[in-house]
PDB file of C-alpha atoms and ligand atoms in Angstrom:
ATOM      1  CA  MET G 206       7.572  -6.097  13.887  1.00  0.00           C
ATOM      2  CA  ILE G 207       6.395  -2.797  12.480  1.00  0.00           C
ATOM      3  CA  LEU G 208       6.911  -2.321   8.773  1.00  0.00           C
ATOM      4  CA  VAL G 209       6.007   0.252   6.147  1.00  0.00           C
ATOM      5  CA  LEU G 210       5.487  -0.960   2.558  1.00  0.00           C
ATOM      6  CA  PHE G 211       6.554   1.911   0.409  1.00  0.00           C
ATOM      7  CA  GLY G 212       6.540   2.563  -3.343  1.00  0.00           C
ATOM      8  CA  PRO G 213       4.660   4.101  -6.181  1.00  0.00           C
ATOM      9  CA  PRO G 214       1.072   3.066  -7.180  1.00  0.00           C
ATOM     10  CA  GLY G 215       1.222  -0.426  -8.701  1.00  0.00           C
ATOM     11  CA  ALA G 216       4.581  -1.298  -7.176  1.00  0.00           C
ATOM     12  CA  GLY G 217       3.079  -4.355  -5.588  1.00  0.00           C
ATOM     13  CA  LYS G 218       2.712  -3.256  -1.986  1.00  0.00           C
ATOM     14  CA  GLY G 219      -0.756  -5.051  -1.627  1.00  0.00           C
ATOM     15  CA  THR G 220       0.619  -8.113  -3.357  1.00  0.00           C
ATOM     16  CA  GLN G 221       3.756  -8.466  -1.259  1.00  0.00           C
ATOM     17  CA  GLY G 222       1.859  -7.343   1.904  1.00  0.00           C
ATOM     18  CA  ALA G 223      -0.607 -10.170   1.587  1.00  0.00           C
ATOM     19  CA  ARG G 224       2.283 -12.684   1.553  1.00  0.00           C
ATOM     20  CA  ILE G 225       3.891 -11.181   4.554  1.00  0.00           C
ATOM     21  CA  VAL G 226       0.562 -11.449   6.419  1.00  0.00           C
ATOM     22  CA  GLN G 227       0.267 -15.066   5.581  1.00  0.00           C
ATOM     23  CA  GLN G 228       3.805 -15.819   6.674  1.00  0.00           C
ATOM     24  CA  TYR G 229       4.149 -13.652   9.772  1.00  0.00           C
ATOM     25  CA  GLY G 230       0.520 -13.550  10.924  1.00  0.00           C
ATOM     26  CA  ILE G 231       0.575  -9.711  11.621  1.00  0.00           C
ATOM     27  CA  PRO G 232      -2.174  -7.482  10.226  1.00  0.00           C
ATOM     28  CA  LYS G 233      -1.764  -5.329   7.191  1.00  0.00           C
ATOM     29  CA  ILE G 234      -3.243  -1.883   7.388  1.00  0.00           C
ATOM     30  CA  SER G 235      -3.902  -0.513   3.896  1.00  0.00           C
ATOM     31  CA  THR G 236      -5.236   3.104   4.021  1.00  0.00           C
ATOM     32  CA  GLY G 237      -6.488   2.715   0.370  1.00  0.00           C
ATOM     33  CA  GLU G 238      -8.459  -0.281   1.333  1.00  0.00           C
ATOM     34  CA  ILE G 239      -9.933   1.539   4.339  1.00  0.00           C
ATOM     35  CA  PHE G 240     -11.042   4.362   2.086  1.00  0.00           C
ATOM     36  CA  ARG G 241     -12.620   2.032  -0.419  1.00  0.00           C
ATOM     37  CA  ASP G 242     -14.461   0.198   2.350  1.00  0.00           C
ATOM     38  CA  LEU G 243     -15.701   3.377   3.859  1.00  0.00           C
ATOM     39  CA  ALA G 244     -16.916   4.657   0.458  1.00  0.00           C
ATOM     40  CA  ALA G 245     -18.682   1.209  -0.280  1.00  0.00           C
ATOM     41  CA  ALA G 246     -20.539   1.592   3.084  1.00  0.00           C
ATOM     42  CA  HIS G 247     -21.528   5.147   2.007  1.00  0.00           C
ATOM     43  CA  SER G 248     -20.119   6.747   5.217  1.00  0.00           C
ATOM     44  CA  GLU G 249     -19.761  10.478   5.237  1.00  0.00           C
ATOM     45  CA  LEU G 250     -16.041  10.343   5.680  1.00  0.00           C
ATOM     46  CA  GLY G 251     -15.782   7.612   3.110  1.00  0.00           C
ATOM     47  CA  LEU G 252     -17.656   9.740   0.475  1.00  0.00           C
ATOM     48  CA  LYS G 253     -15.536  12.784   1.400  1.00  0.00           C
ATOM     49  CA  ALA G 254     -12.319  10.867   0.875  1.00  0.00           C
ATOM     50  CA  LYS G 255     -13.578   9.312  -2.346  1.00  0.00           C
ATOM     51  CA  ALA G 256     -13.867  12.829  -3.951  1.00  0.00           C
ATOM     52  CA  TYR G 257     -10.006  12.871  -3.696  1.00  0.00           C
ATOM     53  CA  TRP G 258      -8.853   9.204  -4.278  1.00  0.00           C
ATOM     54  CA  SER G 259     -11.148   8.558  -7.256  1.00  0.00           C
ATOM     55  CA  GLN G 260      -9.408  11.412  -9.092  1.00  0.00           C
ATOM     56  CA  GLY G 261      -5.952  10.229  -8.053  1.00  0.00           C
ATOM     57  CA  LYS G 262      -5.312  12.959  -5.511  1.00  0.00           C
ATOM     58  CA  LEU G 263      -4.103  12.234  -2.022  1.00  0.00           C
ATOM     59  CA  VAL G 264      -6.772  12.414   0.742  1.00  0.00           C
ATOM     60  CA  PRO G 265      -5.960  15.226   3.241  1.00  0.00           C
ATOM     61  CA  ASP G 266      -3.613  14.289   6.142  1.00  0.00           C
ATOM     62  CA  GLU G 267      -6.156  15.155   8.933  1.00  0.00           C
ATOM     63  CA  ILE G 268      -8.573  12.525   7.490  1.00  0.00           C
ATOM     64  CA  VAL G 269      -5.873   9.891   7.126  1.00  0.00           C
ATOM     65  CA  VAL G 270      -4.029  10.103  10.325  1.00  0.00           C
ATOM     66  CA  GLY G 271      -7.156   9.847  12.568  1.00  0.00           C
ATOM     67  CA  LEU G 272      -8.063   6.524  10.802  1.00  0.00           C
ATOM     68  CA  VAL G 273      -4.630   5.050  11.192  1.00  0.00           C
ATOM     69  CA  ARG G 274      -4.274   6.104  14.833  1.00  0.00           C
ATOM     70  CA  GLU G 275      -7.551   4.339  15.638  1.00  0.00           C
ATOM     71  CA  ARG G 276      -6.655   1.223  13.674  1.00  0.00           C
ATOM     72  CA  VAL G 277      -3.171   0.678  15.210  1.00  0.00           C
ATOM     73  CA  ALA G 278      -4.656   0.871  18.628  1.00  0.00           C
ATOM     74  CA  ASP G 279      -6.750  -2.355  17.924  1.00  0.00           C
ATOM     75  CA  PRO G 280      -5.773  -5.437  19.924  1.00  0.00           C
ATOM     76  CA  ASP G 281      -4.597  -7.396  16.786  1.00  0.00           C
ATOM     77  CA  CYS G 282      -1.787  -4.779  16.294  1.00  0.00           C
ATOM     78  CA  ARG G 283      -0.101  -5.538  19.656  1.00  0.00           C
ATOM     79  CA  ARG G 284       2.424  -7.860  18.061  1.00  0.00           C
ATOM     80  CA  GLY G 285       3.115  -5.562  15.218  1.00  0.00           C
ATOM     81  CA  PHE G 286       1.631  -4.433  11.890  1.00  0.00           C
ATOM     82  CA  ILE G 287       2.344  -3.589   8.279  1.00  0.00           C
ATOM     83  CA  LEU G 288       1.485  -0.249   6.935  1.00  0.00           C
ATOM     84  CA  ASP G 289       0.616  -0.317   3.210  1.00  0.00           C
ATOM     85  CA  GLY G 290       0.214   3.143   1.680  1.00  0.00           C
ATOM     86  CA  PHE G 291       0.871   5.083   4.882  1.00  0.00           C
ATOM     87  CA  PRO G 292       2.745   7.422   5.361  1.00  0.00           C
ATOM     88  CA  ARG G 293       2.511   9.212   2.095  1.00  0.00           C
ATOM     89  CA  THR G 294       3.603  12.779   3.106  1.00  0.00           C
ATOM     90  CA  VAL G 295       6.320  14.111   5.464  1.00  0.00           C
ATOM     91  CA  SER G 296       3.589  15.324   7.803  1.00  0.00           C
ATOM     92  CA  GLN G 297       2.087  11.773   7.957  1.00  0.00           C
ATOM     93  CA  ALA G 298       5.573  10.317   8.588  1.00  0.00           C
ATOM     94  CA  ASP G 299       6.147  12.740  11.521  1.00  0.00           C
ATOM     95  CA  THR G 300       2.706  11.802  12.912  1.00  0.00           C
ATOM     96  CA  LEU G 301       3.604   8.128  12.627  1.00  0.00           C
ATOM     97  CA  GLN G 302       6.940   8.607  14.393  1.00  0.00           C
ATOM     98  CA  ALA G 303       5.139  10.502  17.224  1.00  0.00           C
ATOM     99  CA  MET G 304       2.395   7.774  17.542  1.00  0.00           C
ATOM    100  CA  LEU G 305       5.109   5.118  17.901  1.00  0.00           C
ATOM    101  CA  GLU G 306       7.060   7.036  20.500  1.00  0.00           C
ATOM    102  CA  GLU G 307       3.922   7.615  22.549  1.00  0.00           C
ATOM    103  CA  THR G 308       3.434   3.780  22.859  1.00  0.00           C
ATOM    104  CA  GLY G 309       7.180   2.985  23.248  1.00  0.00           C
ATOM    105  CA  LYS G 310       7.361   1.257  19.809  1.00  0.00           C
ATOM    106  CA  ARG G 311       9.660   1.718  16.854  1.00  0.00           C
ATOM    107  CA  LEU G 312       9.533   1.283  13.089  1.00  0.00           C
ATOM    108  CA  ASN G 313      11.717  -1.651  12.173  1.00  0.00           C
ATOM    109  CA  GLY G 314      11.886  -1.111   8.433  1.00  0.00           C
ATOM    110  CA  VAL G 315      10.529   0.628   5.354  1.00  0.00           C
ATOM    111  CA  LEU G 316      10.658  -1.566   2.245  1.00  0.00           C
ATOM    112  CA  ASN G 317      10.859   0.554  -0.863  1.00  0.00           C
ATOM    113  CA  LEU G 318       9.564  -1.385  -3.890  1.00  0.00           C
ATOM    114  CA  ARG G 319      11.163   0.176  -6.924  1.00  0.00           C
ATOM    115  CA  VAL G 320       9.456  -0.391 -10.254  1.00  0.00           C
ATOM    116  CA  GLU G 321       9.897   1.347 -13.635  1.00  0.00           C
ATOM    117  CA  GLU G 322       7.057   3.605 -14.760  1.00  0.00           C
ATOM    118  CA  PRO G 323       5.981   1.784 -17.845  1.00  0.00           C
ATOM    119  CA  GLU G 324       5.661  -1.420 -15.787  1.00  0.00           C
ATOM    120  CA  LEU G 325       3.594   0.431 -13.157  1.00  0.00           C
ATOM    121  CA  ILE G 326       1.246   1.524 -15.864  1.00  0.00           C
ATOM    122  CA  ARG G 327       0.969  -1.929 -17.220  1.00  0.00           C
ATOM    123  CA  ARG G 328       0.293  -3.322 -13.744  1.00  0.00           C
ATOM    124  CA  LEU G 329      -2.337  -0.765 -12.822  1.00  0.00           C
ATOM    125  CA  SER G 330      -4.153  -0.917 -16.180  1.00  0.00           C
ATOM    126  CA  GLY G 331      -4.494  -4.669 -15.946  1.00  0.00           C
ATOM    127  CA  ARG G 332      -5.354  -4.948 -12.287  1.00  0.00           C
ATOM    128  CA  ARG G 333      -8.651  -6.632 -11.314  1.00  0.00           C
ATOM    129  CA  THR G 334      -9.936  -6.792  -7.759  1.00  0.00           C
ATOM    130  CA  CYS G 335     -12.507  -9.047  -6.274  1.00  0.00           C
ATOM    131  CA  SER G 336     -15.693  -7.033  -5.391  1.00  0.00           C
ATOM    132  CA  ASN G 337     -16.191  -9.239  -2.364  1.00  0.00           C
ATOM    133  CA  CYS G 338     -12.943 -10.295  -0.675  1.00  0.00           C
ATOM    134  CA  GLY G 339     -10.470  -7.720  -2.233  1.00  0.00           C
ATOM    135  CA  ALA G 340      -8.117 -10.340  -3.666  1.00  0.00           C
ATOM    136  CA  THR G 341      -6.011  -8.795  -6.368  1.00  0.00           C
ATOM    137  CA  TYR G 342      -5.262 -10.143  -9.897  1.00  0.00           C
ATOM    138  CA  HIS G 343      -3.748  -9.061 -13.093  1.00  0.00           C
ATOM    139  CA  THR G 344      -5.159  -9.901 -16.513  1.00  0.00           C
ATOM    140  CA  THR G 345      -1.803 -11.201 -17.743  1.00  0.00           C
ATOM    141  CA  ALA G 346       0.750 -11.430 -14.850  1.00  0.00           C
ATOM    142  CA  MET G 347      -1.576 -12.952 -12.186  1.00  0.00           C
ATOM    143  CA  PRO G 348      -4.864 -13.996 -13.913  1.00  0.00           C
ATOM    144  CA  SER G 349      -7.714 -15.674 -12.144  1.00  0.00           C
ATOM    145  CA  ARG G 350      -8.361 -19.324 -13.007  1.00  0.00           C
ATOM    146  CA  VAL G 351     -11.847 -18.396 -14.616  1.00  0.00           C
ATOM    147  CA  ASP G 352     -12.016 -14.983 -16.417  1.00  0.00           C
ATOM    148  CA  ASP G 353     -13.395 -12.174 -14.126  1.00  0.00           C
ATOM    149  CA  ILE G 354     -14.157 -14.576 -11.306  1.00  0.00           C
ATOM    150  CA  CYS G 355     -12.287 -14.579  -7.906  1.00  0.00           C
ATOM    151  CA  ASP G 356     -10.374 -17.844  -7.180  1.00  0.00           C
ATOM    152  CA  HIS G 357     -11.055 -17.547  -3.518  1.00  0.00           C
ATOM    153  CA  CYS G 358     -14.790 -16.665  -3.204  1.00  0.00           C
ATOM    154  CA  GLY G 359     -16.224 -16.963  -6.678  1.00  0.00           C
ATOM    155  CA  ASN G 360     -17.392 -13.323  -6.870  1.00  0.00           C
ATOM    156  CA  ARG G 361     -16.954 -10.990  -9.762  1.00  0.00           C
ATOM    157  CA  LEU G 362     -13.672  -9.187 -10.391  1.00  0.00           C
ATOM    158  CA  ILE G 363     -13.864  -5.401 -11.063  1.00  0.00           C
ATOM    159  CA  GLN G 364     -11.531  -2.631 -12.130  1.00  0.00           C
ATOM    160  CA  ARG G 365     -10.850  -0.119  -9.402  1.00  0.00           C
ATOM    161  CA  ALA G 366     -12.397   3.378  -9.882  1.00  0.00           C
ATOM    162  CA  ASP G 367      -8.920   5.005  -9.730  1.00  0.00           C
ATOM    163  CA  ASP G 368      -7.289   2.660 -12.303  1.00  0.00           C
ATOM    164  CA  THR G 369      -8.349   4.811 -15.215  1.00  0.00           C
ATOM    165  CA  PRO G 370      -5.540   6.260 -17.363  1.00  0.00           C
ATOM    166  CA  GLU G 371      -6.220   9.910 -16.093  1.00  0.00           C
ATOM    167  CA  SER G 372      -6.209   8.805 -12.444  1.00  0.00           C
ATOM    168  CA  ILE G 373      -3.157   6.590 -12.861  1.00  0.00           C
ATOM    169  CA  HIS G 374      -1.283   9.607 -14.304  1.00  0.00           C
ATOM    170  CA  ARG G 375      -2.417  11.826 -11.468  1.00  0.00           C
ATOM    171  CA  ARG G 376      -1.380   9.284  -8.895  1.00  0.00           C
ATOM    172  CA  LEU G 377       2.045   8.987 -10.258  1.00  0.00           C
ATOM    173  CA  VAL G 378       2.476  12.759 -10.297  1.00  0.00           C
ATOM    174  CA  GLU G 379       1.235  12.924  -6.669  1.00  0.00           C
ATOM    175  CA  TYR G 380       3.692  10.152  -5.726  1.00  0.00           C
ATOM    176  CA  GLU G 381       6.633  12.072  -7.277  1.00  0.00           C
ATOM    177  CA  GLU G 382       5.676  15.382  -5.628  1.00  0.00           C
ATOM    178  CA  LYS G 383       4.477  14.385  -2.203  1.00  0.00           C
ATOM    179  CA  THR G 384       5.454  10.941  -1.339  1.00  0.00           C
ATOM    180  CA  ALA G 385       8.913  10.251  -3.014  1.00  0.00           C
ATOM    181  CA  PRO G 386      10.600  12.779  -0.561  1.00  0.00           C
ATOM    182  CA  LEU G 387      10.085  10.238   2.145  1.00  0.00           C
ATOM    183  CA  ILE G 388      12.806   8.040   0.581  1.00  0.00           C
ATOM    184  CA  HIS G 389      15.351  10.550   1.789  1.00  0.00           C
ATOM    185  CA  TYR G 390      13.392  10.908   5.193  1.00  0.00           C
ATOM    186  CA  TYR G 391      13.724   7.223   5.951  1.00  0.00           C
ATOM    187  CA  GLU G 392      17.230   6.860   4.370  1.00  0.00           C
ATOM    188  CA  GLU G 393      18.390   9.533   7.015  1.00  0.00           C
ATOM    189  CA  ARG G 394      16.843   7.516   9.812  1.00  0.00           C
ATOM    190  CA  GLY G 395      18.613   4.261   8.741  1.00  0.00           C
ATOM    191  CA  VAL G 396      15.484   2.241   8.239  1.00  0.00           C
ATOM    192  CA  LEU G 397      15.064   2.271   4.434  1.00  0.00           C
ATOM    193  CA  TYR G 398      15.488  -1.025   2.426  1.00  0.00           C
ATOM    194  CA  HIS G 399      15.421  -0.734  -1.425  1.00  0.00           C
ATOM    195  CA  ILE G 400      13.971  -3.676  -3.383  1.00  0.00           C
ATOM    196  CA  ASP G 401      14.056  -3.989  -7.100  1.00  0.00           C
ATOM    197  CA  ALA G 402      10.435  -5.103  -7.662  1.00  0.00           C
ATOM    198  CA  ASN G 403      10.387  -5.195 -11.525  1.00  0.00           C
ATOM    199  CA  GLU G 404      10.310  -8.974 -11.544  1.00  0.00           C
ATOM    200  CA  GLY G 405       7.384 -11.325 -11.049  1.00  0.00           C
ATOM    201  CA  PRO G 406       5.640 -11.564  -7.580  1.00  0.00           C
ATOM    202  CA  ASP G 407       7.466 -14.726  -6.423  1.00  0.00           C
ATOM    203  CA  ALA G 408      10.960 -13.386  -7.327  1.00  0.00           C
ATOM    204  CA  VAL G 409      10.180 -10.112  -5.478  1.00  0.00           C
ATOM    205  CA  TYR G 410       8.942 -11.911  -2.484  1.00  0.00           C
ATOM    206  CA  VAL G 411      12.244 -13.809  -2.190  1.00  0.00           C
ATOM    207  CA  LYS G 412      13.905 -10.387  -1.866  1.00  0.00           C
ATOM    208  CA  VAL G 413      11.327  -9.169   0.647  1.00  0.00           C
ATOM    209  CA  GLN G 414      11.953 -12.264   2.880  1.00  0.00           C
ATOM    210  CA  ALA G 415      15.735 -11.612   2.737  1.00  0.00           C
ATOM    211  CA  VAL G 416      15.182  -8.040   4.013  1.00  0.00           C
ATOM    212  CA  LEU G 417      12.733  -9.336   6.618  1.00  0.00           C
ATOM    213  CA  ARG G 418      15.292 -11.818   7.860  1.00  0.00           C
ATOM    214  CA  LYS G 419      17.827  -8.951   8.201  1.00  0.00           C
ATOM    215  CA  ILE G 420      15.380  -6.791  10.087  1.00  0.00           C
ATOM    216  CA  ALA G 421      14.379  -9.596  12.562  1.00  0.00           C
ATOM    217  CA  CYS G 422      18.119 -10.249  13.462  1.00  0.00           C
TER     218      CYS G 422
HETATM  219  P1  LIG R 690      -3.866   2.569  -2.434  1.00  0.00           P
HETATM  220  O1  LIG R 690      -4.880   1.588  -2.470  1.00  0.00           O
HETATM  221  O2  LIG R 690      -2.766   2.548  -1.400  1.00  0.00           O
HETATM  222  O3  LIG R 690      -3.126   2.583  -3.863  1.00  0.00           O
HETATM  223  P2  LIG R 690      -1.683   2.802  -4.426  1.00  0.00           P
HETATM  224  O4  LIG R 690      -0.644   3.277  -3.488  1.00  0.00           O
HETATM  225  O5  LIG R 690      -1.909   3.737  -5.559  1.00  0.00           O
HETATM  226  O6  LIG R 690      -1.194   1.473  -4.635  1.00  0.00           O
HETATM  227  P3  LIG R 690      -1.942   0.380  -5.387  1.00  0.00           P
HETATM  228  O7  LIG R 690      -2.961  -0.350  -4.518  1.00  0.00           O
HETATM  229  O8  LIG R 690      -2.581   0.888  -6.733  1.00  0.00           O
HETATM  230  O9  LIG R 690      -0.772  -0.611  -5.841  1.00  0.00           O
HETATM  231  P4  LIG R 690       0.064  -1.582  -5.010  1.00  0.00           P
HETATM  232  O10 LIG R 690       1.487  -1.011  -4.873  1.00  0.00           O
HETATM  233  O11 LIG R 690      -0.650  -2.077  -3.739  1.00  0.00           O
HETATM  234  O12 LIG R 690       0.129  -2.807  -6.051  1.00  0.00           O
HETATM  235  P5  LIG R 690      -0.673  -4.070  -6.137  1.00  0.00           P
HETATM  236  O13 LIG R 690      -0.083  -5.092  -5.220  1.00  0.00           O
HETATM  237  O14 LIG R 690      -2.219  -3.929  -5.965  1.00  0.00           O
HETATM  238  O15 LIG R 690      -4.426   4.013  -2.340  1.00  0.00           O
HETATM  239  C1  LIG R 690      -5.416   4.381  -3.218  1.00  0.00           C
HETATM  240  C2  LIG R 690      -5.658   5.986  -3.053  1.00  0.00           C
HETATM  241  O16 LIG R 690      -6.137   6.250  -1.633  1.00  0.00           O
HETATM  242  C3  LIG R 690      -4.459   6.881  -3.203  1.00  0.00           C
HETATM  243  O17 LIG R 690      -4.273   7.132  -4.538  1.00  0.00           O
HETATM  244  C4  LIG R 690      -4.816   8.097  -2.387  1.00  0.00           C
HETATM  245  O18 LIG R 690      -5.714   8.906  -3.076  1.00  0.00           O
HETATM  246  C5  LIG R 690      -5.580   7.458  -1.159  1.00  0.00           C
HETATM  247  N1  LIG R 690      -4.731   7.181  -0.034  1.00  0.00           N
HETATM  248  C6  LIG R 690      -4.299   5.989   0.421  1.00  0.00           C
HETATM  249  N2  LIG R 690      -3.478   6.214   1.426  1.00  0.00           N
HETATM  250  C7  LIG R 690      -3.305   7.461   1.610  1.00  0.00           C
HETATM  251  C8  LIG R 690      -2.545   8.263   2.473  1.00  0.00           C
HETATM  252  N3  LIG R 690      -1.702   7.715   3.365  1.00  0.00           N
HETATM  253  N4  LIG R 690      -2.607   9.644   2.345  1.00  0.00           N
HETATM  254  C9  LIG R 690      -3.412  10.176   1.440  1.00  0.00           C
HETATM  255  N5  LIG R 690      -4.148   9.491   0.562  1.00  0.00           N
HETATM  256  C10 LIG R 690      -4.109   8.229   0.710  1.00  0.00           C
HETATM  257  O19 LIG R 690      -0.308  -4.562  -7.737  1.00  0.00           O
HETATM  258  C11 LIG R 690      -0.868  -3.802  -8.806  1.00  0.00           C
HETATM  259  C12 LIG R 690      -1.069  -4.771  -9.891  1.00  0.00           C
HETATM  260  O20 LIG R 690       0.082  -5.364 -10.397  1.00  0.00           O
HETATM  261  C13 LIG R 690      -1.998  -5.938  -9.541  1.00  0.00           C
HETATM  262  O21 LIG R 690      -2.819  -6.205 -10.703  1.00  0.00           O
HETATM  263  C14 LIG R 690      -1.066  -7.160  -9.244  1.00  0.00           C
HETATM  264  O22 LIG R 690      -1.616  -8.342  -9.550  1.00  0.00           O
HETATM  265  C15 LIG R 690       0.091  -6.742 -10.218  1.00  0.00           C
HETATM  266  N6  LIG R 690       1.389  -7.189  -9.672  1.00  0.00           N
HETATM  267  C16 LIG R 690       1.774  -6.972  -8.459  1.00  0.00           C
HETATM  268  N7  LIG R 690       3.059  -7.334  -8.236  1.00  0.00           N
HETATM  269  C17 LIG R 690       3.485  -7.768  -9.473  1.00  0.00           C
HETATM  270  C18 LIG R 690       4.707  -8.237 -10.041  1.00  0.00           C
HETATM  271  N8  LIG R 690       5.789  -8.404  -9.247  1.00  0.00           N
HETATM  272  N9  LIG R 690       4.748  -8.560 -11.270  1.00  0.00           N
HETATM  273  C19 LIG R 690       3.700  -8.347 -12.151  1.00  0.00           C
HETATM  274  N10 LIG R 690       2.482  -7.935 -11.672  1.00  0.00           N
HETATM  275  C20 LIG R 690       2.469  -7.615 -10.385  1.00  0.00           C
END
């Protein structure tokens, strides 16, 4: 199964993706996570990309597609994979299509998580992430058991560098201008599934599962 988790910043792509990974046992490839890991390792590419993402701007296509091409060729992706945050431009979507055709694969579905803007801002402003294992929480909607401490590994929770009000605003603008046109792109190709993701994570996952059952048939 090859899936794209699609939606604006804060729609819950990472949250729902983690549940799909657990249930279906296929890897999730998050380009945002790859960039944050590369920056944390102080790699040249990682620092170059950080100059864009920390301000809420999209990282240039030529940097993104090379990383995704390498990652999907890894052996754990043979049975399928979930793309979280890729593609984000029409050019990236065309590249993905070409990549899949080269290897005789096809995209099974694009899950479009739809959330109202005030709720997106509320989610992003309250997000906390584990500095060690990357687990995601929300100060009110999905709090950790102990304040600022990860339930899974006991490390400190931090606020992402791009979850500042200025950066959130910029990310929402970038999404509308460069990424939202992909809704039409995938609608035309008959692989887009809209999911109302304004409710809590459990209720949204029930809807995600219903779509996945349909795709798997
Ligand atoms: P990326 O890491 O992909 O960020 P994003 O798309 O902005 O999405 P987020 O991770 O912010 O949100 P999400 O939808 O995963 O929501 P989450 O589950 O965490 O990318 C970061 C940056 O890297 C980009 O801005 C860009 O610069 C660059 N980049 C990445 N890919 C790129 C590409 N392909 N091309 C160019 N540049 C690229 O949930 C958010 C919060 O809400 C959490 O606190 C969570 O606990 C809470 N929550 C989740 N679901 C619910 C719910 N149902 N109800 C209540 N709370 C919820």
